[in-house]
Coordinates of C-alpha atoms in Angstrom, one line a residue:
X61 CA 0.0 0.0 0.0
X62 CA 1.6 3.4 -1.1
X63 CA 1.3 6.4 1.1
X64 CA 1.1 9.3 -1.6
X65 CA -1.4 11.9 -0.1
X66 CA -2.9 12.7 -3.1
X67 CA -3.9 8.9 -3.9
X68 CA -4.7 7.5 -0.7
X69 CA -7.2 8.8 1.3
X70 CA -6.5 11.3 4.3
X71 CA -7.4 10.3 7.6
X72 CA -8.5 13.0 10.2
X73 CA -7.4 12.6 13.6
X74 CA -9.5 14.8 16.3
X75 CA -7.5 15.1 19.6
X76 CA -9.3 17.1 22.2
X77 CA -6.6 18.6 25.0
X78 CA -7.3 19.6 28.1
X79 CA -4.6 18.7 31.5
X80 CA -2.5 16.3 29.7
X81 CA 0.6 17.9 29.8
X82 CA 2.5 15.0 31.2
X83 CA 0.5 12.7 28.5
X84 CA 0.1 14.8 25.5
X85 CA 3.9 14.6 23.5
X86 CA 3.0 10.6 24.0
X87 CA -0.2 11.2 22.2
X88 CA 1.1 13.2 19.8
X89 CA 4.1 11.1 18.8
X90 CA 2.2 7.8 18.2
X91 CA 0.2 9.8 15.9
X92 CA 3.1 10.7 14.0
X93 CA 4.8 8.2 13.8
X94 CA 2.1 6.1 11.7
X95 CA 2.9 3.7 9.1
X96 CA 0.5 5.0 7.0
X97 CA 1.3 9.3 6.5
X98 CA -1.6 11.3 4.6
X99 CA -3.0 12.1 8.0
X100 CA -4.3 15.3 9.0
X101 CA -4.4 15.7 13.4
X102 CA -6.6 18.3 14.5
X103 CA -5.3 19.0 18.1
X104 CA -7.8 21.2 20.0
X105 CA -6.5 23.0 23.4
X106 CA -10.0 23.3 25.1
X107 CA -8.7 26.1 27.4
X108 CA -6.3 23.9 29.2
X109 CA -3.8 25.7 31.9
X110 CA -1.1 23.8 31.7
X111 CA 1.9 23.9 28.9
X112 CA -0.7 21.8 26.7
X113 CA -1.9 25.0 24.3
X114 CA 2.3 25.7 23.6
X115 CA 3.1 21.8 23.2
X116 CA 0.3 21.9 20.1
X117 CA 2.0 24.9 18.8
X118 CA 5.3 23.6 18.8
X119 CA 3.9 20.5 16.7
X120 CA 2.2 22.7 14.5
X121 CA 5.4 24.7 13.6
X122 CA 7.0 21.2 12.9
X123 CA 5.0 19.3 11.1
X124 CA 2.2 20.3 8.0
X125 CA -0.3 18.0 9.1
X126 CA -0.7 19.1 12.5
X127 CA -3.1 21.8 13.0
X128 CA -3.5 23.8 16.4
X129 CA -6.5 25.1 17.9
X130 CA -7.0 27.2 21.0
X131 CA -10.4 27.5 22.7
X132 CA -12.4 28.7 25.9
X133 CA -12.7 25.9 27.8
X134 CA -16.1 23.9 27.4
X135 CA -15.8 20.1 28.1
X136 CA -14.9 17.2 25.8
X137 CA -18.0 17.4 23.8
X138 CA -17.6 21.0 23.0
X139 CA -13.7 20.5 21.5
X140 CA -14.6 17.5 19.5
X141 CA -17.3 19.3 17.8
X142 CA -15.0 22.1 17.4
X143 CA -12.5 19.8 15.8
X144 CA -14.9 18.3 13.8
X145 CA -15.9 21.6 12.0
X146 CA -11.9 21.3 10.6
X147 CA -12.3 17.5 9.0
X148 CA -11.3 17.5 5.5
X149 CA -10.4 13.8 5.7
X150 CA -12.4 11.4 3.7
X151 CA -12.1 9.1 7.3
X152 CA -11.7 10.1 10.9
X153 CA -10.8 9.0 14.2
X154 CA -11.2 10.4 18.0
X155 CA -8.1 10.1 20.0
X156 CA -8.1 11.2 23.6
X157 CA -5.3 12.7 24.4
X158 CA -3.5 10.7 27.3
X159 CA -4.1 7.7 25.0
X160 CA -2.1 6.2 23.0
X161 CA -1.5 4.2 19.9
X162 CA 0.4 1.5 17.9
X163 CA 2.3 2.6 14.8
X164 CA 0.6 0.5 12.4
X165 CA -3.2 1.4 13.9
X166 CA -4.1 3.6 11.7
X167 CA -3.3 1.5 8.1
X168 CA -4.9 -1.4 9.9
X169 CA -8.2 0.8 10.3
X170 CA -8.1 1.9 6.9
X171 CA -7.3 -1.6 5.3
X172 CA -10.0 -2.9 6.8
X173 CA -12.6 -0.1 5.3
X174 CA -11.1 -0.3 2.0
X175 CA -11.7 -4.2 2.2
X176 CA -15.2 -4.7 3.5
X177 CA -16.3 -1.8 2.4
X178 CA -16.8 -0.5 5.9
X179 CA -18.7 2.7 6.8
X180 CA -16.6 2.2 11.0
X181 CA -14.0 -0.3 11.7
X182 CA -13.5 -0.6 15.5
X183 CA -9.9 -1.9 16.5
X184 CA -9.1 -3.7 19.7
X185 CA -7.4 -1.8 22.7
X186 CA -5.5 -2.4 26.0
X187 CA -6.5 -1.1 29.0
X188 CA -3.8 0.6 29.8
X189 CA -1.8 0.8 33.2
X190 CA 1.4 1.5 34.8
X191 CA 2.9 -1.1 35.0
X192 CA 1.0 -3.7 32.6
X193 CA -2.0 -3.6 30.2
X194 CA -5.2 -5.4 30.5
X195 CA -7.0 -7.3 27.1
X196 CA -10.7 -8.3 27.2
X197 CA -10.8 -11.9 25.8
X198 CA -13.8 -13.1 27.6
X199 CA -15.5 -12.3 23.7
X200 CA -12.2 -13.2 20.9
X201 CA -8.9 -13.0 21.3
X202 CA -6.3 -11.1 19.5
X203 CA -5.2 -13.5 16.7
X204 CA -9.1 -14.0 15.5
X205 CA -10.2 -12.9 12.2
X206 CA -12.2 -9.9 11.9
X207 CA -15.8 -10.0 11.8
X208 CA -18.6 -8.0 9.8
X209 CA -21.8 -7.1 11.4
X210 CA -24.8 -5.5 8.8
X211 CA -27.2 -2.5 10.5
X212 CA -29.1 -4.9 12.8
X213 CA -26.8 -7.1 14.1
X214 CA -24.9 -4.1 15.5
X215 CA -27.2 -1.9 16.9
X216 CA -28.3 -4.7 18.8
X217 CA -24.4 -5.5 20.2
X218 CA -24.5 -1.6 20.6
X219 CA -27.0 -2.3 23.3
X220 CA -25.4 -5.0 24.8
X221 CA -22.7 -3.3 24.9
X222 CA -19.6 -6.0 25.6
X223 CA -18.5 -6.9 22.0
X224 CA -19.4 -3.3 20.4
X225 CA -18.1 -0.7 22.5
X226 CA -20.0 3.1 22.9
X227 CA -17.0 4.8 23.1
X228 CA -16.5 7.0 20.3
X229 CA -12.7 6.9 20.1
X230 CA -11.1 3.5 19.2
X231 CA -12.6 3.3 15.6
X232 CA -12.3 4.9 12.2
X233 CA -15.3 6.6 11.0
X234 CA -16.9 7.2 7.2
X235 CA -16.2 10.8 7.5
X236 CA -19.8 11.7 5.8
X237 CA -21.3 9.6 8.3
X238 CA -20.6 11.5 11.4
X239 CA -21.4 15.2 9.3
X240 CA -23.2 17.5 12.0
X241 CA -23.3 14.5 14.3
X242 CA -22.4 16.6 17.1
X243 CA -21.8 15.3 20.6
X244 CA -24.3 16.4 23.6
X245 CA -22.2 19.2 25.4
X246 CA -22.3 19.1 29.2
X247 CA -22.6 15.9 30.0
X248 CA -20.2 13.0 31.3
X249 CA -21.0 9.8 29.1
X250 CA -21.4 11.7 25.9
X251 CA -20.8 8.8 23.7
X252 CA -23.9 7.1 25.4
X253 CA -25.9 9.8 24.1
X254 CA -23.4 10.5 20.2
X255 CA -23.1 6.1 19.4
X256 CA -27.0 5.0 18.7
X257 CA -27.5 7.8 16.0
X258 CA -24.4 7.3 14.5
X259 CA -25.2 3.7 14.2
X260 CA -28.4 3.9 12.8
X261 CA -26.9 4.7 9.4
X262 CA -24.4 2.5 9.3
X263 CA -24.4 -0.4 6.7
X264 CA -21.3 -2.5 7.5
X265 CA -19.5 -2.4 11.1
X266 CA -16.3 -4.6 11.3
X267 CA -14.3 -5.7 14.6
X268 CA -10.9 -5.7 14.4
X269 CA -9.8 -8.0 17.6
X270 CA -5.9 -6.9 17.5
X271 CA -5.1 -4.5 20.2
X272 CA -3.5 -1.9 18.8
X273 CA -4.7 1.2 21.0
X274 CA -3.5 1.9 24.5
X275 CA -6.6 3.1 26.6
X276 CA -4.7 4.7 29.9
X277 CA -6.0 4.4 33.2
X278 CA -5.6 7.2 35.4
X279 CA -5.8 7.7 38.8
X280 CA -7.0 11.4 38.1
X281 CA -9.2 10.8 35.2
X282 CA -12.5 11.8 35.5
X283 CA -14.0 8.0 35.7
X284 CA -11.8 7.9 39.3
X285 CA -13.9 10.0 41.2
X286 CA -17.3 9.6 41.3
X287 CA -19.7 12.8 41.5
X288 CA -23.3 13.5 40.5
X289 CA -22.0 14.0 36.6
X290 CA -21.8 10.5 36.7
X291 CA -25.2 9.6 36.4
X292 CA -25.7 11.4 32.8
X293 CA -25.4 7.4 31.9
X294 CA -28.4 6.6 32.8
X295 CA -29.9 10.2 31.5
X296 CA -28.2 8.3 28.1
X297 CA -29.6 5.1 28.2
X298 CA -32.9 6.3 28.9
X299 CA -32.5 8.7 26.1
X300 CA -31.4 6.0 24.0
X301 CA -34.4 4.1 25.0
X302 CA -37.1 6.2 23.2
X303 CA -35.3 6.3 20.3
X304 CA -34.5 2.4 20.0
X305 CA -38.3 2.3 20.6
X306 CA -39.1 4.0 17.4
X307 CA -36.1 2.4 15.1
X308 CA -35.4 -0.8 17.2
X309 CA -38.5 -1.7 18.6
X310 CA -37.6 -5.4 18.9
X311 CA -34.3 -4.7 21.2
X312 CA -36.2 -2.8 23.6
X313 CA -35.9 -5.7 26.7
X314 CA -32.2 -6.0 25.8
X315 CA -31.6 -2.6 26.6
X316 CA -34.1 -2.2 29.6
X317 CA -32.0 -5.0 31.0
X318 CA -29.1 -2.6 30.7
X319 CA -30.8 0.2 32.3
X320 CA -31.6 -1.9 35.4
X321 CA -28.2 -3.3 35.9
X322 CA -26.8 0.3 35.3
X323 CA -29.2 2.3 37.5
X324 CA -28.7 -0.5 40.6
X325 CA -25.2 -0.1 40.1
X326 CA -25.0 3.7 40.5
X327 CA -27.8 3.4 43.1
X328 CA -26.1 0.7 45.4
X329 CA -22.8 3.3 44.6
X330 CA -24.4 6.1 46.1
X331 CA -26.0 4.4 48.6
X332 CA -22.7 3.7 50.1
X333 CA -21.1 6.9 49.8
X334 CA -23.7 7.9 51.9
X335 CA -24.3 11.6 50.7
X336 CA -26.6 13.8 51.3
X337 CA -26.8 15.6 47.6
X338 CA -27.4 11.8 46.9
X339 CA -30.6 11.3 48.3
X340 CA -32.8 13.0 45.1
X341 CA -30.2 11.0 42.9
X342 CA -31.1 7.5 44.9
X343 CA -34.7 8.3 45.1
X344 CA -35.2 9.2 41.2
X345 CA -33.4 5.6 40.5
X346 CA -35.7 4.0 43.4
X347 CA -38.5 5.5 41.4
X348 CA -37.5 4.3 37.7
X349 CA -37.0 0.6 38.8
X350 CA -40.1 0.5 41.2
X351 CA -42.6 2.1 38.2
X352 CA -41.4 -0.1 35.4
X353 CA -41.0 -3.0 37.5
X354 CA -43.2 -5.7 35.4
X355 CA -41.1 -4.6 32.2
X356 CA -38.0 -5.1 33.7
X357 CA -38.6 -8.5 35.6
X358 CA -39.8 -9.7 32.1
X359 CA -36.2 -8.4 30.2
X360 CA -33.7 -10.4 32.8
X361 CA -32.8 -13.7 31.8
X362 CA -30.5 -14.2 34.3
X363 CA -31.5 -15.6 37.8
X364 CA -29.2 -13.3 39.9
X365 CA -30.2 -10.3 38.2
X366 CA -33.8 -11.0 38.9
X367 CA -33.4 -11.8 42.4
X368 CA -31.8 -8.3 42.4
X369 CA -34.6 -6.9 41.0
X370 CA -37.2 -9.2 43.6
X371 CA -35.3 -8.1 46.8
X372 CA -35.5 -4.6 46.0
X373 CA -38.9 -4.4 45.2
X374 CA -38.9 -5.7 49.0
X375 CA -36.5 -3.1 50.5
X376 CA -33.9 -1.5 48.1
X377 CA -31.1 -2.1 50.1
X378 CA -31.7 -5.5 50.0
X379 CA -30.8 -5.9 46.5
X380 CA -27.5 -6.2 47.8
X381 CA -27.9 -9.9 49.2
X382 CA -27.8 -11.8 45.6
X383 CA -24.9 -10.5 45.2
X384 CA -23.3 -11.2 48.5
X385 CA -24.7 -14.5 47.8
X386 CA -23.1 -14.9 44.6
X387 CA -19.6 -13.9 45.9
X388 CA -19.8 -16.6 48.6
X389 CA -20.8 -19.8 46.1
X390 CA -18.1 -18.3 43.6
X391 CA -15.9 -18.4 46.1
X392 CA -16.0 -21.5 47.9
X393 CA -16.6 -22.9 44.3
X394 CA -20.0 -23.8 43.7
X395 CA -20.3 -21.3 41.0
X396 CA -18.3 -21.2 38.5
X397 CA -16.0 -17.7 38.4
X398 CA -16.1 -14.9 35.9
X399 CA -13.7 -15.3 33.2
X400 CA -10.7 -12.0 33.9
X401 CA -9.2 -10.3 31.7
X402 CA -6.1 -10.8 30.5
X403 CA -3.1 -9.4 32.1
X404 CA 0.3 -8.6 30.2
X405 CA 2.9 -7.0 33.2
X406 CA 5.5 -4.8 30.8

């Protein structure tokens, strides 16, 4: 595969900045140093009060591809869609900017489109540590082909959510697909709200299974510490419900499924942080389980999960005992343990 810019076609990279100073020249580099060249990256300093706004200059100065853009700051939403006003690439990727990626990413991405014809290729990635990397096997491992999925097939893995991931970064987009597909400004979670209608118009998916992006885990990234922001999930998902309702109509229990184990999760969460600014929070989720109750007994297929569901129609915070329960059998080996993820120490 030749590289010429004017024969191949450019790939857009958006990378939103903001606090990554110690991160950012890592970013940058990997980007790069791609195998494949007619890039474009689109580096957008959302206000950030570090050295971060000077380290996208400098790249700027030092290499054509690289624009730099400087902005008041507004979230991660807002310099995306800023970025995304600049795409003159025919395909584009997201990139966060304390992650990472392999130098031969990019030309596997766009391979991949050219091949199947794909309107989003999503490539595998390692959760990303200190000290050593984590892969999720528990669906394919690294050395299995990739796999095509048509319109239905993935909007219903969408829901599920284990095989297809939400995120937005991690896979090269159709340019024209995500035209004035802005993300939801404001909120935490904002691919829960950005994937579904993205999706919806998509007419071949493909998973790539080799890891070839680094997702880093930080202990000061914003999924650490848990505050009220961290319930716009569930704001998503029941947003994504309505419309799933009038396209998807037959996936609806899949995703109420999701909705409960997501909303007892953050409820049980809150519940033991034991905060008073909580208490609306707790009661709102007490509220959604409690009125839809019939509709979600009749989406779990899994025994725990509705035992979850039964105990806290009794009291909610007994919801907590299947799970106690399921610890103890798992551990004493009468159940059978969740599969781990696989661990590589560097």
């Amino acid at each position: 595969m030749s590289y010429s810019k004017y024969t191949e076609p450019k790939v857009s990279i958006v990378v939103p900045v903001y606090k990554v100073e110690k991160y950012l020249e890592r970013c940058i580099d990997s980007i790069l140093n791609q195998t494949y060249k007619n890039l474009e990256v689109i580096l957008v300093d959302d206000g950030s009060p570090d050295r971060c706004g000077e380290i996208c200059d400098k790249y700027a100065q030092n290499d054509e591809r690289v624009k730099s853009y400087h902005k008041k700051n507004g979230g991660l939403s807002d310099a995306r869609n800023y970025g995304m006003k600049y795409i003159t690439g025919e395909y584009t990727l997201f990139l966060d900017s304390d992650d990472w990626i392999l130098k031969d990413c990019v030309e596997t991405l766009l391979k991949v489109a050219l091949k199947n014809r794909s309107d989003v290729v999503q490539i595998g990635f390692y959760y990303s540590f200190e000290n050593y990397v984590l892969y999720d096997n528990r669906y394919y491992k690294e050395i299995d082909e990739s796999i095509n999925l048509k319109n239905f097939e993935l909007m219903k893995e969408l829901v599920i959510n284990e095989r297809v991931k939400n995120f937005a970064w991690g896979k090269l987009y159709r340019t024209s697909l995500i035209k004035n597909k802005f993300f939801k400004k404001g909120v935490l979670f904002e691919d829960v709200f950005w994937a579904h209608d993205v999706m919806k118009n998509v007419k071949r998916y493909t998973i790539v299974h080799k890891p070839l992006w680094h997702y880093v885990q930080r202990e000061d990234s914003i999924v650490s510490t848990y505050s009220v922001r961290n319930l716009d999930i569930i704001k998503g998902l029941n947003e994504r419900y309505f419309f799933i309702e009038k396209f998807y109509p037959e996936l609806k229990t899949e995703l109420l499924k999701l909705i409960f184990k997501t909303s007892i999760l953050h409820y049980n969460i809150i519940t033991k942080l034991g905060k008073k600014e909580f208490s609306i929070y707790r009661q709102n989720i007490e509220k959604g389980i409690l009125n839809n109750y019939e509709d979600i007994y009749l989406s779990l297929d899994d025994i725990w999960l509705k035992a979850q569901l039964v105990m806290f129609k009794i009291n909610p915070k007994l919801n907590m005992l299947p799970i106690f329960l399921n610890k103890v059998l798992k551990k004493i080996g009468l159940l059978k343990k969740d599969q781990s993820l696989k661990r590589i120490d560097l």
